[in-house]
Short mmCIF file of C-alpha atoms in Angstrom, two decimals:
data_model
loop_
_atom_site.label_atom_id
_atom_site.label_comp_id
_atom_site.label_asym_id
_atom_site.label_seq_id
_atom_site.Cartn_x
_atom_site.Cartn_y
_atom_site.Cartn_z
CA MET C 268 -47.47 21.34 14.10
CA PHE C 269 -44.16 19.81 13.24
CA LYS C 270 -44.14 15.85 12.85
CA GLU C 271 -41.26 14.11 14.94
CA ILE C 272 -37.95 13.49 13.31
CA ASN C 273 -35.20 12.00 15.06
CA PRO C 274 -32.01 13.79 12.84
CA ASN C 275 -30.12 10.29 13.88
CA ASP C 276 -32.65 8.25 11.81
CA LYS C 277 -32.22 10.81 8.67
CA ALA C 278 -30.11 9.07 5.99
CA GLY C 279 -29.58 11.21 2.59
CA ASN C 280 -30.85 14.34 2.39
CA ILE C 281 -33.66 16.57 4.45
CA ASP C 282 -35.10 19.97 2.86
CA LYS C 283 -34.97 23.16 3.58
CA ASP C 284 -38.49 22.89 5.71
CA GLU C 285 -37.36 20.06 7.66
CA LEU C 286 -34.41 21.87 8.23
CA LEU C 287 -35.97 24.82 10.14
CA GLN C 288 -38.41 22.09 12.00
CA LEU C 289 -35.46 20.55 13.42
CA ILE C 290 -34.31 23.76 14.67
CA GLU C 291 -37.46 24.70 16.06
CA GLU C 292 -37.10 21.50 18.14
CA ASP C 293 -33.51 21.87 18.71
CA LYS C 294 -32.27 18.79 16.82
CA ILE C 295 -30.06 20.61 14.56
CA ASN C 296 -28.67 24.19 16.39
CA THR C 297 -25.42 24.83 13.68
CA VAL C 298 -25.68 24.63 9.35
CA VAL C 299 -22.61 24.63 7.80
CA LEU C 300 -22.83 26.76 4.14
CA GLY C 301 -19.64 24.72 2.50
CA PHE C 302 -17.93 25.72 -1.18
CA CYS C 303 -15.36 23.54 -2.42
CA ASP C 304 -11.49 25.71 -3.14
CA MET C 305 -9.38 25.25 -6.28
CA GLN C 306 -7.60 22.56 -3.67
CA GLY C 307 -10.36 20.64 -3.40
CA ARG C 308 -10.96 21.50 0.32
CA LEU C 309 -14.34 22.51 1.74
CA MET C 310 -14.16 26.09 2.97
CA GLY C 311 -17.02 28.23 4.88
CA LYS C 312 -18.84 29.06 7.73
CA ARG C 313 -20.95 27.66 10.56
CA ILE C 314 -24.45 29.47 10.92
CA THR C 315 -26.83 29.06 14.24
CA GLY C 316 -29.75 27.88 13.97
CA ASP C 317 -31.25 30.97 16.03
CA PHE C 318 -29.87 33.46 13.33
CA ILE C 319 -31.36 30.88 10.42
CA LEU C 320 -34.72 31.37 12.26
CA GLU C 321 -34.74 34.58 12.07
CA ASN C 322 -33.26 35.00 8.52
CA ASP C 323 -33.54 33.76 5.12
CA ILE C 324 -30.19 32.67 4.21
CA SER C 325 -31.35 30.97 0.41
CA GLU C 326 -29.45 33.84 -0.66
CA GLY C 327 -26.28 32.65 0.62
CA THR C 328 -23.39 34.32 2.97
CA HIS C 329 -20.23 36.20 1.99
CA PHE C 330 -17.01 35.41 2.41
CA CYS C 331 -13.11 36.98 1.29
CA ASN C 332 -12.67 36.21 -2.55
CA TYR C 333 -8.79 35.47 -1.91
CA LEU C 334 -10.12 31.74 -0.87
CA LEU C 335 -10.49 31.02 -5.11
CA GLY C 336 -7.11 32.49 -5.15
CA THR C 337 -4.79 31.26 -2.98
CA ASN C 338 -2.78 27.80 -2.38
CA PHE C 339 -2.46 25.09 0.43
CA GLU C 340 -0.72 27.89 3.08
CA MET C 341 -3.48 30.04 2.34
CA ASP C 342 -0.92 32.72 1.05
CA THR C 343 -2.67 35.94 -1.30
CA ASN C 344 0.00 35.21 -4.06
CA GLU C 345 -0.03 38.05 -6.48
CA GLY C 346 -1.08 37.87 -10.05
CA TYR C 347 -4.47 36.52 -10.12
CA GLU C 348 -6.88 38.97 -12.21
CA TYR C 349 -10.03 37.86 -10.25
CA MET C 350 -8.64 38.71 -6.82
CA ASN C 351 -5.91 40.77 -5.81
CA TRP C 352 -4.81 44.15 -3.32
CA ASP C 353 -5.63 46.97 -6.15
CA LYS C 354 -9.15 45.52 -6.37
CA GLY C 355 -9.01 45.20 -2.15
CA TYR C 356 -10.13 41.77 -1.87
CA GLY C 357 -13.81 41.79 -2.18
CA ASP C 358 -16.61 39.26 -1.31
CA TYR C 359 -18.04 36.10 -3.29
CA LEU C 360 -21.42 35.01 -2.11
CA ALA C 361 -21.76 31.69 -0.85
CA LYS C 362 -25.36 29.90 -1.85
CA PRO C 363 -26.56 27.05 -1.00
CA ASP C 364 -27.80 24.45 -2.96
CA TRP C 365 -30.87 23.13 -1.42
CA ASP C 366 -30.58 19.63 -3.17
CA THR C 367 -27.42 19.12 -0.84
CA LEU C 368 -28.40 19.78 2.21
CA LYS C 369 -27.97 16.77 4.82
CA VAL C 370 -27.65 16.35 8.55
CA VAL C 371 -23.99 15.20 9.29
CA PRO C 372 -24.23 12.60 11.91
CA TRP C 373 -21.14 12.39 13.20
CA LEU C 374 -21.02 16.07 14.30
CA ASP C 375 -23.58 17.06 16.67
CA LYS C 376 -26.83 19.10 15.52
CA THR C 377 -25.04 19.52 12.58
CA ALA C 378 -26.28 19.93 9.28
CA MET C 379 -24.77 21.18 5.68
CA VAL C 380 -25.23 22.14 2.32
CA PHE C 381 -23.13 22.59 -0.34
CA CYS C 382 -23.20 25.97 -2.30
CA ASP C 383 -22.27 27.52 -5.54
CA VAL C 384 -20.46 30.78 -5.84
CA PHE C 385 -21.80 34.02 -6.71
CA THR C 386 -20.56 37.62 -6.98
CA GLU C 387 -21.17 39.88 -4.26
CA ASP C 388 -24.35 40.66 -5.12
CA GLY C 389 -25.51 37.38 -6.60
CA SER C 390 -26.07 38.35 -9.62
CA GLU C 391 -23.58 36.29 -11.81
CA GLN C 392 -21.84 32.88 -10.92
CA ILE C 393 -18.40 32.80 -10.41
CA CYS C 394 -16.59 31.35 -13.87
CA ILE C 395 -13.39 29.74 -11.65
CA ALA C 396 -15.36 28.29 -8.83
CA PRO C 397 -14.79 24.50 -9.36
CA ARG C 398 -18.35 23.29 -8.73
CA SER C 399 -19.46 25.86 -11.52
CA ILE C 400 -16.93 24.71 -13.74
CA LEU C 401 -18.71 21.07 -13.87
CA GLN C 402 -21.87 22.13 -13.90
CA ARG C 403 -20.88 23.94 -17.23
CA GLN C 404 -19.37 20.73 -18.72
CA ILE C 405 -22.47 18.82 -17.42
CA LYS C 406 -24.44 21.33 -19.43
CA LYS C 407 -22.68 20.85 -22.78
CA ALA C 408 -23.24 17.35 -22.01
CA GLU C 409 -27.03 17.71 -22.11
CA ALA C 410 -26.65 20.17 -25.11
CA HIS C 411 -25.96 16.67 -26.58
CA GLY C 412 -28.59 14.47 -24.95
CA LEU C 413 -26.27 13.11 -22.62
CA SER C 414 -26.13 12.63 -19.08
CA PRO C 415 -22.68 12.11 -17.82
CA HIS C 416 -22.37 9.67 -14.53
CA LEU C 417 -19.55 8.62 -12.91
CA ALA C 418 -17.74 7.23 -9.47
CA SER C 419 -14.32 7.90 -7.60
CA GLU C 420 -12.29 5.10 -6.08
CA LEU C 421 -10.15 6.65 -3.70
CA GLU C 422 -6.63 5.40 -2.33
CA PHE C 423 -5.18 6.80 1.34
CA TYR C 424 -2.52 6.05 4.07
CA LEU C 425 -4.10 5.62 7.59
CA PHE C 426 -1.76 6.64 10.44
CA ASN C 427 -2.28 5.90 14.68
CA ASP C 428 -1.26 9.39 14.88
CA SER C 429 -2.91 12.68 15.12
CA PHE C 430 -2.62 15.49 12.53
CA GLU C 431 -0.88 17.78 15.13
CA ASN C 432 1.24 15.05 16.08
CA ILE C 433 2.48 14.55 12.72
CA ASP C 434 3.13 18.21 12.35
CA LYS C 435 5.19 18.17 15.36
CA LYS C 436 7.29 15.38 14.00
CA GLY C 437 7.95 17.40 10.76
CA TYR C 438 6.07 14.65 9.05
CA ALA C 439 9.08 12.13 9.31
CA ASN C 440 9.52 9.12 11.15
CA LEU C 441 5.87 8.15 10.11
CA GLU C 442 4.33 4.90 11.26
CA ALA C 443 1.39 3.71 8.72
CA ALA C 444 -1.60 2.16 10.59
CA GLY C 445 -0.12 -1.18 9.26
CA HIS C 446 2.89 -3.17 9.01
CA LEU C 447 2.26 -5.43 5.80
CA ASN C 448 1.42 -5.10 2.37
CA GLU C 449 -2.48 -4.94 2.73
CA ASP C 450 -3.89 -5.26 -0.57
CA TYR C 451 -6.88 -7.53 -0.67
CA ASN C 452 -5.75 -8.96 2.87
CA LEU C 453 -8.88 -9.38 5.00
CA LEU C 454 -6.79 -10.38 7.91
CA GLN C 455 -4.43 -7.01 7.35
CA GLY C 456 -7.39 -5.29 7.34
CA THR C 457 -8.97 -6.10 10.12
CA LYS C 458 -6.59 -4.47 12.19
CA ASN C 459 -8.10 -1.02 10.98
CA GLU C 460 -11.94 -2.43 10.68
CA PRO C 461 -12.91 -0.29 13.69
CA ILE C 462 -12.59 2.91 11.68
CA TYR C 463 -13.12 2.07 8.37
CA GLN C 464 -16.43 0.13 10.03
CA GLU C 465 -17.09 4.11 11.61
CA ILE C 466 -16.51 5.77 8.47
CA ARG C 467 -18.80 3.29 6.31
CA HIS C 468 -21.60 3.21 8.74
CA GLN C 469 -21.50 7.51 8.96
CA MET C 470 -21.54 8.08 5.45
CA HIS C 471 -24.12 5.16 4.97
CA ARG C 472 -26.52 7.59 7.22
CA MET C 473 -25.32 10.39 5.58
CA GLY C 474 -26.88 9.12 2.42
CA ILE C 475 -23.10 8.98 0.85
CA VAL C 476 -22.93 5.32 -0.57
CA ILE C 477 -20.05 3.52 -0.25
CA GLU C 478 -19.58 0.22 -2.29
CA SER C 479 -16.53 -1.46 -0.62
CA SER C 480 -13.40 -1.19 1.26
CA LYS C 481 -10.30 -3.22 0.62
CA GLY C 482 -6.81 -3.01 1.62
CA GLU C 483 -4.09 -1.65 -1.19
CA ALA C 484 -0.83 -2.09 -1.96
CA TYR C 485 1.50 -0.90 0.82
CA LYS C 486 1.72 -1.01 4.49
CA GLY C 487 -1.28 0.75 6.35
CA GLN C 488 -2.77 1.79 2.79
CA HIS C 489 -6.25 1.67 2.00
CA GLU C 490 -9.61 2.40 -0.74
CA ILE C 491 -12.97 2.90 -0.76
CA ASN C 492 -15.05 3.18 -3.77
CA LEU C 493 -17.73 5.31 -4.05
CA LYS C 494 -21.09 4.44 -6.14
CA TYR C 495 -21.54 5.98 -9.30
CA ASP C 496 -24.10 8.92 -9.42
CA HIS C 497 -24.76 11.96 -12.12
CA ALA C 498 -21.65 13.86 -12.27
CA LEU C 499 -22.39 16.90 -9.75
CA LYS C 500 -23.68 14.22 -6.93
CA ALA C 501 -20.53 12.48 -7.97
CA ALA C 502 -18.31 15.04 -7.21
CA ASP C 503 -20.17 16.45 -4.42
CA GLN C 504 -19.72 13.14 -2.66
CA HIS C 505 -16.09 12.65 -2.97
CA ILE C 506 -15.51 16.32 -1.40
CA MET C 507 -18.02 15.44 1.56
CA PHE C 508 -16.58 11.62 1.70
CA LYS C 509 -12.98 13.19 1.66
CA HIS C 510 -13.99 15.98 4.23
CA GLY C 511 -15.84 13.96 6.81
CA MET C 512 -13.34 10.98 6.66
CA LYS C 513 -10.91 13.26 8.05
CA GLU C 514 -12.86 14.67 10.66
CA ILE C 515 -13.94 11.38 12.01
CA CYS C 516 -10.14 10.78 12.11
CA ILE C 517 -9.71 13.56 14.22
CA GLN C 518 -12.40 12.86 16.64
CA ASN C 519 -10.80 9.42 16.60
CA ASP C 520 -6.57 10.92 17.20
CA LYS C 521 -5.80 9.23 13.75
CA ALA C 522 -4.91 10.88 10.54
CA VAL C 523 -5.28 10.05 6.99
CA THR C 524 -3.25 11.38 3.58
CA PHE C 525 -4.87 11.61 0.32
CA MET C 526 -1.51 12.99 -0.93
CA ALA C 527 -0.45 11.12 -4.28
CA LYS C 528 3.21 10.22 -2.78
CA PRO C 529 4.21 10.71 1.22
CA TYR C 530 7.38 8.70 0.85
CA ALA C 531 9.34 7.57 -2.37
CA GLU C 532 9.54 4.05 -1.34
CA TRP C 533 5.75 3.71 -0.71
CA THR C 534 3.44 2.96 -3.15
CA GLY C 535 1.71 6.08 -4.63
CA SER C 536 -2.70 6.84 -3.78
CA SER C 537 -4.70 6.98 -7.17
CA GLY C 538 -7.83 8.54 -7.48
CA HIS C 539 -9.58 6.52 -10.42
CA ILE C 540 -12.62 7.42 -12.44
CA HIS C 541 -15.42 5.38 -13.48
CA LEU C 542 -17.32 7.25 -16.42
CA SER C 543 -20.41 7.08 -18.64
CA MET C 544 -22.33 8.58 -20.43
CA MET C 545 -26.71 7.83 -20.64
CA GLU C 546 -28.89 9.07 -22.86
CA LYS C 547 -30.57 12.07 -21.18
CA GLY C 548 -33.42 11.65 -19.04
CA THR C 549 -33.25 7.30 -20.02
CA SER C 550 -31.38 4.68 -18.05
CA ASN C 551 -29.46 4.08 -21.26
CA ASN C 552 -25.99 4.10 -21.60
CA ALA C 553 -24.97 5.86 -24.64
CA PHE C 554 -21.49 4.16 -24.85
CA TYR C 555 -22.90 1.04 -25.41
CA ALA C 556 -23.79 0.01 -28.94
CA GLY C 557 -26.04 -2.81 -28.44
CA ASP C 558 -26.24 -6.91 -28.17
CA ASP C 559 -25.92 -6.53 -31.78
CA ALA C 560 -23.17 -4.70 -32.78
CA GLU C 561 -19.67 -5.89 -33.82
CA ASN C 562 -18.35 -3.26 -31.56
CA PRO C 563 -19.67 -3.27 -28.18
CA MET C 564 -18.38 0.59 -27.96
CA SER C 565 -20.60 3.21 -29.80
CA GLU C 566 -19.78 5.91 -32.11
CA THR C 567 -20.58 8.07 -29.12
CA MET C 568 -17.84 6.13 -26.62
CA GLN C 569 -14.98 6.03 -29.25
CA HIS C 570 -15.04 9.73 -30.24
CA PHE C 571 -15.68 10.73 -26.52
CA LEU C 572 -12.74 8.25 -25.26
CA ALA C 573 -10.58 9.67 -28.37
CA GLY C 574 -10.50 13.33 -27.42
CA VAL C 575 -10.26 12.33 -23.48
CA ILE C 576 -6.78 10.67 -24.86
CA LYS C 577 -5.78 12.60 -27.36
CA TYR C 578 -6.11 15.38 -25.11
CA THR C 579 -4.70 14.14 -21.81
CA LYS C 580 -1.60 16.38 -21.94
CA ASP C 581 -3.31 19.29 -22.36
CA PHE C 582 -5.76 18.90 -19.27
CA ALA C 583 -3.39 17.47 -17.05
CA LEU C 584 -3.51 19.99 -14.95
CA MET C 585 -6.58 19.00 -13.55
CA TYR C 586 -5.70 15.34 -12.93
CA ALA C 587 -1.99 15.69 -11.45
CA PRO C 588 -2.54 19.52 -9.90
CA TYR C 589 0.78 19.78 -7.65
CA VAL C 590 4.47 19.16 -7.70
CA ASN C 591 3.80 15.87 -5.61
CA SER C 592 1.51 14.59 -7.95
CA TYR C 593 3.45 13.54 -10.97
CA LYS C 594 5.98 11.62 -8.39
CA ARG C 595 2.94 8.66 -8.62
CA PHE C 596 3.68 7.60 -11.68
CA ALA C 597 6.36 5.24 -12.41
CA PRO C 598 6.69 2.22 -14.40
CA ASN C 599 5.44 -1.05 -12.95
CA SER C 600 3.82 0.86 -10.10
CA TRP C 601 0.13 0.31 -10.49
CA ALA C 602 0.37 3.90 -11.85
CA PRO C 603 -0.01 4.31 -15.62
CA VAL C 604 2.65 6.47 -17.69
CA SER C 605 1.03 5.51 -20.90
CA ILE C 606 -1.59 7.79 -22.45
CA ALA C 607 -3.56 4.47 -24.41
CA TRP C 608 -6.72 2.45 -23.78
CA SER C 609 -6.91 -1.19 -23.27
CA ARG C 610 -10.03 -3.78 -22.44
CA ASP C 611 -9.20 -4.85 -18.58
CA ASN C 612 -5.33 -3.64 -18.77
CA ARG C 613 -5.00 -1.96 -15.46
CA SER C 614 -0.49 -1.13 -17.47
CA ALA C 615 -2.86 1.60 -19.32
CA GLY C 616 -4.11 5.16 -18.37
CA TYR C 617 -7.35 4.16 -19.98
CA ARG C 618 -9.20 0.66 -19.21
CA THR C 619 -12.26 0.16 -20.42
CA VAL C 620 -14.38 -2.19 -18.30
CA GLY C 621 -17.90 -3.60 -18.06
CA HIS C 622 -20.55 -5.11 -20.17
CA GLY C 623 -24.06 -4.19 -22.16
CA ASN C 624 -25.60 -1.12 -20.16
CA ALA C 625 -22.61 -0.67 -17.68
CA LEU C 626 -19.98 -0.49 -20.51
CA ARG C 627 -17.65 2.14 -19.60
CA PHE C 628 -14.47 3.57 -19.02
CA GLU C 629 -12.30 4.35 -16.21
CA SER C 630 -9.46 6.75 -16.15
CA ARG C 631 -6.42 5.77 -13.74
CA ILE C 632 -4.24 8.68 -14.45
CA SER C 633 -5.79 10.93 -11.49
CA GLY C 634 -4.51 10.59 -7.88
CA ALA C 635 -5.98 11.02 -4.94
CA ASP C 636 -5.23 14.43 -4.61
CA MET C 637 -7.15 15.20 -7.62
CA ASN C 638 -10.33 18.15 -7.25
CA PRO C 639 -13.10 16.30 -8.59
CA TYR C 640 -14.89 19.12 -9.94
CA LEU C 641 -11.77 19.69 -11.90
CA ALA C 642 -11.04 16.27 -13.00
CA TYR C 643 -14.32 15.32 -13.98
CA SER C 644 -14.73 18.30 -16.06
CA ALA C 645 -11.56 17.63 -17.89
CA LEU C 646 -12.54 14.66 -18.55
CA ILE C 647 -16.18 14.98 -19.90
CA GLY C 648 -15.04 18.33 -21.92
CA ALA C 649 -12.39 16.95 -23.81
CA GLY C 650 -14.65 13.95 -24.05
CA LEU C 651 -17.37 15.87 -25.58
CA TYR C 652 -14.50 17.75 -27.98
CA GLY C 653 -13.97 14.44 -29.07
CA ILE C 654 -17.73 13.82 -29.94
CA GLU C 655 -18.08 17.39 -31.61
CA HIS C 656 -14.79 16.76 -33.81
CA LYS C 657 -15.44 13.19 -34.55
CA ILE C 658 -12.00 12.23 -33.78
CA PRO C 659 -11.43 8.55 -34.23
CA LEU C 660 -10.16 6.03 -31.79
CA GLU C 661 -6.96 4.53 -31.86
CA ASP C 662 -6.32 1.22 -31.87
CA GLU C 663 -6.24 -0.91 -28.43
CA LEU C 664 -2.99 -1.21 -26.86
CA LYS C 665 -2.13 -4.94 -25.90
CA GLY C 666 0.27 -6.28 -23.48
CA ASN C 667 2.21 -4.08 -20.98
CA ALA C 668 1.89 -0.93 -21.75
CA TYR C 669 5.23 0.42 -19.19
CA GLU C 670 7.26 -1.62 -21.99
CA GLN C 671 5.67 0.21 -25.32
CA ASP C 672 8.31 3.21 -25.59
CA SER C 673 5.98 4.05 -28.97
CA VAL C 674 2.87 5.20 -26.57
CA ASP C 675 2.56 8.81 -26.04
CA ARG C 676 3.65 9.59 -21.99
CA ILE C 677 1.92 11.33 -19.11
CA PRO C 678 4.13 14.48 -18.46
CA SER C 679 7.06 13.50 -16.23
CA SER C 680 6.19 17.14 -14.18
CA LEU C 681 4.23 19.69 -13.33
CA HIS C 682 6.59 21.98 -14.90
CA GLU C 683 5.74 19.61 -18.05
CA ALA C 684 2.02 19.71 -17.57
CA ILE C 685 2.29 23.86 -17.78
CA TYR C 686 3.39 23.69 -20.73
CA HIS C 687 1.09 21.57 -22.49
CA TRP C 688 -1.77 23.73 -20.50
CA LYS C 689 -0.52 27.07 -21.59
CA ASN C 690 0.23 26.16 -25.40
CA SER C 691 -3.96 24.39 -25.46
CA ASP C 692 -5.91 25.87 -27.68
CA VAL C 693 -8.59 23.50 -26.52
CA VAL C 694 -8.17 23.90 -22.69
CA LYS C 695 -9.20 27.40 -23.65
CA GLU C 696 -12.10 26.77 -25.65
CA VAL C 697 -13.35 24.24 -23.37
CA LEU C 698 -13.22 25.53 -20.03
CA GLY C 699 -12.92 29.38 -21.40
CA GLU C 700 -10.21 31.70 -21.26
CA ASP C 701 -10.69 32.94 -17.68
CA VAL C 702 -10.46 29.43 -16.05
CA ALA C 703 -7.38 28.56 -18.17
CA LYS C 704 -5.55 31.61 -17.20
CA HIS C 705 -6.65 31.34 -13.66
CA TYR C 706 -5.74 27.56 -12.88
CA LEU C 707 -2.45 28.39 -15.02
CA HIS C 708 -1.54 30.91 -12.46
CA ALA C 709 -2.14 28.81 -9.79
CA ALA C 710 -0.31 25.93 -11.41
CA ARG C 711 2.71 28.32 -11.95
CA SER C 712 2.49 29.71 -8.06
CA GLU C 713 2.32 26.07 -6.78
CA GLN C 714 6.07 25.19 -8.84
CA ASN C 715 7.37 28.39 -8.21
CA ASP C 716 6.76 27.61 -4.25
CA PHE C 717 8.41 24.31 -5.04
CA ASP C 718 11.22 26.19 -6.90
CA SER C 719 12.44 28.24 -4.45
CA PHE C 720 12.59 25.98 -1.71
CA VAL C 721 15.46 23.42 -0.31
CA THR C 722 14.80 20.02 0.56
CA THR C 723 16.13 17.51 2.78
CA TRP C 724 17.51 15.49 -0.10
CA GLU C 725 19.16 18.17 -1.59
CA ARG C 726 21.33 18.94 1.69
CA SER C 727 21.76 15.14 2.04
CA ARG C 728 23.02 15.07 -1.29
CA TYR C 729 25.42 17.94 -1.61
CA PHE C 730 25.74 19.55 1.82
CA GLU C 731 29.57 17.78 2.47
CA GLN C 732 29.87 16.65 -1.14
CA SER C 733 29.68 19.51 -3.55
#
């Protein structure tokens, strides 16, 4: 006999047996099998409960492999080695990771499970899939006796209009859900608190821990901080939060954007990442040198941070993957332009924060448009490279990083980031030749799409005067 389960009372994960029980009791009738594409979107299928009772879906479901070789418009761009017309755009297999199975509280009788991507026969994991890339970096860290823990802080703009209506307006003359700078202002935040409270509540029911939410530095801009966790779980939660927030907004005739810079005069939306390294299997922070040490940063942290800093330009495509991503980097804008570290200094690209066992660093470079599997992978991979090669940590930056011309700068464009990625032996060594080549082609395709497009700015500037 099945025990009585109310899916509305469930928080966090359920296991496969509970899923089957909930389906038998008609409390779940739909299971979403989702995997992450290159752009950080969830793709997949909705499987009926009846089908699941009749078939073991542990082996997963097939999908066209072009989904890992496309752009935001879902174009089948030429030039990808893994998927193309010569190879017939065959299938990959999305195989469930049952540790991620959750009831989705804002959808009726629905559960969701994240999937890893395998070859069509299920024999080999696809190396270019974002979740696979992060899993390999985690294994490397574990080989060093380390366990990476991360947390995302995401900024975004909320709109009192639906995605469909915004599209009909041509993304022009939009009004964000706010008319004043809302940074930390509780009164301004109250105006949109009903929807934010709903988001926090639903995420809590799903087992995604939100530490806090607050107004940000422009009209209608907000920030939500997710609790730190093991790297893979933290990235999963990041993806599920963004996807879930969009679904909740759709249900409430609202829209939200995580793009890095929606308008030139608006403050950019950051995606800050906090990273610490625990000693594998313990709660001891490998970044902390101990109470008696002269420098609180251990050698592990110093070498790790040194690797991250030294190869920031090389891995910039994974922190800022799109043309628009680079519009966010500007002096005195709360987005960094300097590749340097400093203690509790928001003008620097990397900020060390916390004390004792909570010592960590914050990367302020990524925007809210990042794919967390890729951004996390770049940080972990570059940091481990720093440990392996004992790269020395440069001196702490003092003062205003925006005004120090001697400090190395973040790439100013996708073109520049492509150049550094293409010419980096470290990217190839850390991520592998196939991954380096695949994401280089994705970035080039994105840049080519933009370069061939004529913008409103160009018409208004050149139409009459040229």
